[in-house]
Amino acid sequence: MKLTENDIAVLRALANYYVLSASLLHRMVFPQRKDRRNTRRRLQRLVSAHYIARSAVEVAFSTGNAGPAYYLTAKGADALAVYYGDEAWLNTNVRQPRIDRLYHWLDIAECHWIISQAVARATGVTLVGWVNEWQTMSDVDGNPTDYVLHTQFREGPKPLSCSPDAAFCLKVGEHQRVHYVEIDRGTTGCKRVAASKMPGYAELLSTRGHHQHFPTTTFDDFAVVIITTSEKRRDILRSCVSSHEDLHPELWLLASNEDVTPESALFEEVYVDHQGIVGSLMSKPAVEPALEHQKPVAAE
C-alpha cells in the first residue's frame, strides 16, 4: 500500500494523540469535509495494512453513536520515521491501550486537541510540548531520555507517586510554565481524588520534578488543571482540594469539561481555584501595535 499525504496525516494524528475515535480523527485531520465516509474507508485500509490498529470493543459517544478507537502500530511509526526522515518517530507510543481505559484516553485526546486549537487561535502563545502519562520525553537539547510523567517517589507500605494524565507547557515571551492535566470522569469519590492525587503533586513541587519534564520552564511552580464532568462536581472537588492546606492547594485549577473549549481554554474565566475564585488559565499577551507610518514591503 502506497501511503498518501492524507494517510500520513492520519498516522501523525495518532502519533500525537495516541488514541482517537473516527469522529475525533475526522474533526482533527479533515475538518473541512462534511462527509465522514471517506475517513472511515481510509481507516479501514490503514488497519488492513497494519499501519494502525483498532480496539477490540466499541465505545459509545455522547452523540449516541458507537465505534472502535484507533491507535498507531510499530509499522505506522516506522512509516512516519521514513516519510519525515526522522528516527524520533520510532519512539512514538504504540502500546495497545487497555480496554477499560479507552474512554479516559479519548478524553485526554480531546483535551489535547482543545489546547492545541486554543494556542493556534492565540497571538503570542506557543505550545512548547504536550506529553501523555507514559510517553518518554526529551532533554533541553531535544535528545530522548528515559523520563516519563509518572514519578515514583517512595515504595513500600506507604508508596508515594505522581501520575498526571498529561502535561503541557505554554510559552509567552521569555516565560514558560508547566501545566499538569487530570481528567476526572466521576468514577471515584471527590474526597478520594483529592487525597490520592495531592500528595504526589506536593512532592513533585518540593523536588522540582517539573523541571525534568520540561527543562525550559522558567517557573518554580506549576499548575494542576483538573477537568471534570459538571460544575457541581467541580465545586465539590474544589472544597476537597482546599481542605488539604498542607498539600499546596494553590496549585490546583478546576473546570467543567463543557466550559473548556478552543475559544475559552486560555483566556476566558472558566477555571476555579481552591478559594473559589474564578479566572482564566493565563492573561492575554500584550501585542505590540503596528507602526502607523511603516512603508509597505514589496512582494518578492
Coordinates of C-alpha atoms in Angstrom, one line a residue:
M1 CA 0.0 0.0 0.0
K2 CA 1.4 3.3 -1.1
L3 CA 0.8 6.0 1.6
T4 CA -0.7 9.3 0.5
E5 CA -0.3 12.6 2.3
N6 CA -3.7 12.2 3.8
D7 CA -2.7 8.7 5.1
I8 CA 0.4 10.3 6.7
A9 CA -1.8 13.0 8.3
V10 CA -3.9 10.2 9.9
L11 CA -0.8 8.4 11.2
R12 CA 0.7 11.7 12.5
A13 CA -2.5 12.5 14.4
L14 CA -2.5 9.1 16.1
A15 CA 1.2 9.6 16.9
N16 CA 0.4 12.9 18.5
Y17 CA -2.8 11.9 20.3
Y18 CA -2.3 8.2 20.9
V19 CA -5.9 7.0 20.9
L20 CA -8.7 8.5 18.7
S21 CA -12.1 7.7 17.5
A22 CA -13.1 8.0 13.9
S23 CA -15.1 11.1 14.7
L24 CA -12.2 12.8 16.5
L25 CA -9.8 11.9 13.7
H26 CA -12.1 13.3 11.1
R27 CA -12.5 16.5 13.1
M28 CA -8.8 16.9 13.6
V29 CA -7.4 15.9 10.2
F30 CA -10.3 16.7 7.8
P31 CA -12.3 19.5 9.4
Q32 CA -13.3 20.9 6.0
R33 CA -15.1 17.8 4.9
K34 CA -18.6 17.1 5.9
D35 CA -18.8 13.5 4.7
R36 CA -17.0 11.1 7.0
R37 CA -17.4 8.0 4.8
N38 CA -14.0 8.6 3.1
T39 CA -12.4 8.9 6.5
R40 CA -13.9 5.6 7.6
R41 CA -12.7 3.9 4.4
R42 CA -9.2 5.3 4.9
L43 CA -9.1 4.0 8.4
Q44 CA -10.1 0.5 7.2
R45 CA -7.4 0.5 4.6
L46 CA -4.7 1.5 7.1
V47 CA -6.0 -1.1 9.6
S48 CA -5.9 -3.8 6.9
A49 CA -2.3 -2.8 6.0
H50 CA -1.3 -2.9 9.7
Y51 CA -0.2 0.8 9.9
I52 CA -2.9 1.4 12.6
A53 CA -5.0 -0.9 14.8
R54 CA -8.4 -0.6 16.4
S55 CA -9.8 -1.6 19.7
A56 CA -11.5 -4.9 20.1
V57 CA -14.6 -3.3 21.6
E58 CA -16.6 -0.3 20.5
V59 CA -17.0 2.8 22.6
A60 CA -20.2 4.8 22.9
F61 CA -20.2 8.5 22.3
S62 CA -22.4 11.3 23.6
T63 CA -24.0 11.6 20.1
G64 CA -25.5 8.1 20.6
N65 CA -23.1 6.5 18.0
A66 CA -20.6 3.9 18.8
G67 CA -17.3 2.8 17.2
P68 CA -13.8 1.5 17.8
A69 CA -10.9 3.5 19.0
Y70 CA -7.8 3.6 16.8
Y71 CA -4.1 3.7 17.7
L72 CA -0.7 3.6 15.8
T73 CA 1.3 0.4 15.3
A74 CA 5.1 -0.1 15.1
K75 CA 4.7 -0.3 11.3
G76 CA 2.9 3.1 11.4
A77 CA 5.6 4.7 13.5
D78 CA 8.3 3.3 11.1
A79 CA 6.4 4.8 8.1
L80 CA 6.4 8.2 9.8
A81 CA 10.1 7.9 10.5
V82 CA 10.8 7.1 6.9
Y83 CA 8.5 9.8 5.5
Y84 CA 9.9 12.6 7.6
G85 CA 13.5 11.2 7.7
D86 CA 13.5 11.4 11.5
E87 CA 14.0 8.4 13.7
A88 CA 12.5 10.2 16.6
W89 CA 9.1 8.9 15.3
L90 CA 10.3 5.4 16.3
N91 CA 9.9 6.5 20.0
T92 CA 6.1 7.0 19.5
N93 CA 3.9 5.2 22.0
V94 CA 2.4 2.2 20.1
R95 CA 1.2 0.3 23.2
Q96 CA -2.2 -1.3 22.8
P97 CA -4.5 0.7 25.1
R98 CA -6.2 -1.1 27.9
I99 CA -9.9 -1.6 27.1
D100 CA -11.0 -0.2 30.5
R101 CA -9.1 3.0 29.8
L102 CA -10.3 3.8 26.3
Y103 CA -12.8 6.5 27.4
H104 CA -10.1 8.0 29.6
W105 CA -7.6 8.2 26.7
L106 CA -10.2 9.6 24.3
D107 CA -10.9 12.4 26.9
I108 CA -7.2 13.1 27.1
A109 CA -7.0 13.3 23.3
E110 CA -10.0 15.7 23.3
C111 CA -8.3 17.9 25.9
H112 CA -5.1 17.9 23.9
W113 CA -6.9 18.9 20.8
I114 CA -8.7 21.8 22.6
I115 CA -5.5 23.2 24.0
S116 CA -3.8 22.9 20.6
Q117 CA -6.6 24.7 18.9
A118 CA -6.7 27.4 21.6
V119 CA -3.0 28.1 21.1
A120 CA -3.4 28.2 17.4
R121 CA -6.0 30.9 17.8
A122 CA -3.9 32.9 20.2
T123 CA -1.3 35.6 19.3
G124 CA 1.9 35.4 21.2
V125 CA 1.4 32.0 22.8
T126 CA 3.3 28.8 21.9
L127 CA 2.6 25.3 23.0
V128 CA 6.1 24.1 23.8
G129 CA 5.0 20.5 24.1
W130 CA 2.3 18.0 25.2
V131 CA 3.2 14.8 27.0
N132 CA 0.9 11.9 27.9
E133 CA 1.5 9.8 31.0
W134 CA 3.8 7.1 29.7
Q135 CA 5.3 9.0 26.8
T136 CA 9.1 9.4 27.1
M137 CA 10.4 13.0 27.0
S138 CA 13.4 14.8 25.6
D139 CA 16.0 16.9 27.4
V140 CA 16.7 20.6 26.9
D141 CA 18.7 19.8 23.7
G142 CA 15.9 17.6 22.3
N143 CA 17.6 14.3 23.0
P144 CA 15.4 11.4 24.1
T145 CA 15.5 10.4 27.8
D146 CA 14.0 7.7 30.0
Y147 CA 11.8 10.2 31.8
V148 CA 8.1 9.8 31.8
L149 CA 5.4 11.8 33.7
H150 CA 4.8 9.0 36.2
T151 CA 7.2 9.6 39.1
Q152 CA 7.6 7.0 41.9
F153 CA 8.9 8.8 45.0
R154 CA 8.6 6.0 47.5
E155 CA 8.0 2.3 47.5
G156 CA 7.0 0.1 50.4
P157 CA 4.0 0.0 52.7
K158 CA 3.3 3.7 52.2
P159 CA 4.1 4.3 48.5
L160 CA 4.1 7.8 47.1
S161 CA 3.9 8.7 43.4
C162 CA 2.7 11.3 41.0
S163 CA 0.9 10.2 37.8
P164 CA -0.5 13.0 35.8
D165 CA -2.7 12.1 32.8
A166 CA -0.8 14.6 30.7
A167 CA 1.2 17.8 30.8
F168 CA 1.8 20.7 28.6
C169 CA 4.0 23.8 28.7
L170 CA 2.9 27.3 27.4
K171 CA 5.4 29.9 26.3
V172 CA 4.7 33.7 26.3
G173 CA 7.7 35.9 25.5
E174 CA 10.6 34.6 27.6
H175 CA 8.3 32.8 30.1
Q176 CA 7.3 29.2 30.1
R177 CA 5.0 27.5 32.6
V178 CA 4.1 23.8 33.0
H179 CA 0.5 22.7 33.4
Y180 CA -0.4 19.1 34.5
V181 CA -3.7 17.7 33.4
E182 CA -6.1 15.5 35.4
I183 CA -9.2 14.2 33.6
D184 CA -11.8 13.3 36.2
R185 CA -14.6 11.1 34.7
G186 CA -16.5 11.0 38.0
T187 CA -15.8 7.3 38.7
T188 CA -14.0 8.0 42.0
G189 CA -15.3 9.9 45.1
C190 CA -14.2 13.5 45.3
K191 CA -12.5 13.1 48.7
R192 CA -10.5 10.1 47.4
V193 CA -9.5 12.1 44.3
A194 CA -8.0 14.9 46.4
A195 CA -6.5 12.6 49.0
S196 CA -4.8 10.3 46.3
K197 CA -3.6 13.0 43.9
M198 CA -2.5 15.9 46.0
P199 CA 0.4 14.3 48.0
G200 CA 2.2 13.3 44.8
Y201 CA 1.9 16.8 43.3
A202 CA 3.1 18.4 46.6
E203 CA 6.2 16.1 46.4
L204 CA 6.7 16.9 42.7
L205 CA 6.8 20.6 43.7
S206 CA 9.3 20.1 46.5
T207 CA 11.6 18.1 44.3
R208 CA 11.2 20.4 41.3
G209 CA 10.2 17.5 39.2
H210 CA 8.5 19.6 36.6
H211 CA 12.0 20.8 35.5
Q212 CA 12.7 17.2 34.5
H213 CA 9.5 17.1 32.5
F214 CA 10.0 20.5 30.8
P215 CA 13.6 21.7 31.4
T216 CA 12.9 25.0 29.7
T217 CA 10.3 26.1 32.2
T218 CA 11.0 29.5 33.9
F219 CA 8.7 29.0 36.9
D220 CA 9.5 27.4 40.2
D221 CA 5.9 26.1 40.5
F222 CA 3.3 24.7 38.1
A223 CA -0.5 24.4 37.8
V224 CA -2.6 21.3 38.0
V225 CA -5.7 21.6 35.8
I226 CA -8.4 19.1 36.7
I227 CA -11.3 18.9 34.2
T228 CA -14.4 17.1 35.5
T229 CA -17.9 16.2 34.4
S230 CA -20.0 19.1 35.7
E231 CA -19.9 22.4 37.6
K232 CA -21.5 20.7 40.7
R233 CA -18.7 18.1 40.8
R234 CA -16.1 20.7 40.1
D235 CA -17.3 22.7 43.2
I236 CA -17.2 19.6 45.4
L237 CA -13.8 18.7 44.2
R238 CA -12.7 22.3 44.9
S239 CA -13.9 22.0 48.5
C240 CA -12.0 18.7 48.9
V241 CA -8.8 20.2 47.5
S242 CA -9.0 23.3 49.7
S243 CA -9.2 21.1 52.8
H244 CA -5.7 19.9 52.4
E245 CA -3.9 23.1 53.3
D246 CA -0.5 21.4 53.7
L247 CA -0.5 20.0 50.2
H248 CA -0.3 23.2 48.2
P249 CA -4.0 23.6 47.1
E250 CA -2.9 26.8 45.4
L251 CA -1.5 24.8 42.5
W252 CA -5.0 23.5 41.5
L253 CA -7.4 24.9 38.9
L254 CA -10.7 23.1 38.3
A255 CA -13.1 23.3 35.4
S256 CA -16.2 21.6 34.0
N257 CA -15.5 19.9 30.7
E258 CA -18.4 21.7 29.0
D259 CA -16.7 25.0 29.8
V260 CA -13.3 24.2 28.3
T261 CA -13.4 24.8 24.6
P262 CA -10.9 26.1 22.0
E263 CA -12.5 29.5 22.4
S264 CA -12.3 29.6 26.2
A265 CA -9.4 27.4 27.2
L266 CA -6.8 30.0 27.6
F267 CA -8.2 33.4 28.2
E268 CA -11.8 33.1 29.5
E269 CA -12.7 32.8 33.2
V270 CA -13.7 29.1 33.2
Y271 CA -11.4 27.9 36.0
V272 CA -11.9 27.9 39.7
D273 CA -9.0 27.9 42.2
H274 CA -9.1 26.3 45.7
Q275 CA -10.5 29.5 47.2
G276 CA -13.4 29.6 44.7
I277 CA -12.0 32.5 42.7
V278 CA -12.9 32.2 39.0
G279 CA -10.2 33.1 36.5
S280 CA -8.5 32.2 33.2
L281 CA -5.6 29.9 32.6
M282 CA -3.5 32.9 31.6
S283 CA -3.7 36.6 30.7
K284 CA -3.7 37.7 27.1
P285 CA -0.2 38.6 26.0
A286 CA 0.3 42.3 25.1
V287 CA 0.6 42.7 21.4
E288 CA 2.8 45.5 20.1
P289 CA 0.8 47.9 17.9
A290 CA 1.8 48.1 14.2
L291 CA 3.8 51.2 13.2
E292 CA 1.3 53.6 11.7
H293 CA 3.8 55.1 9.2
Q294 CA 5.7 52.0 8.3
K295 CA 6.1 51.7 4.5
P296 CA 4.7 48.5 2.9
V297 CA 7.3 46.0 1.8
A298 CA 7.1 45.0 -1.9
A299 CA 6.4 41.3 -2.5
E300 CA 9.4 39.4 -3.9

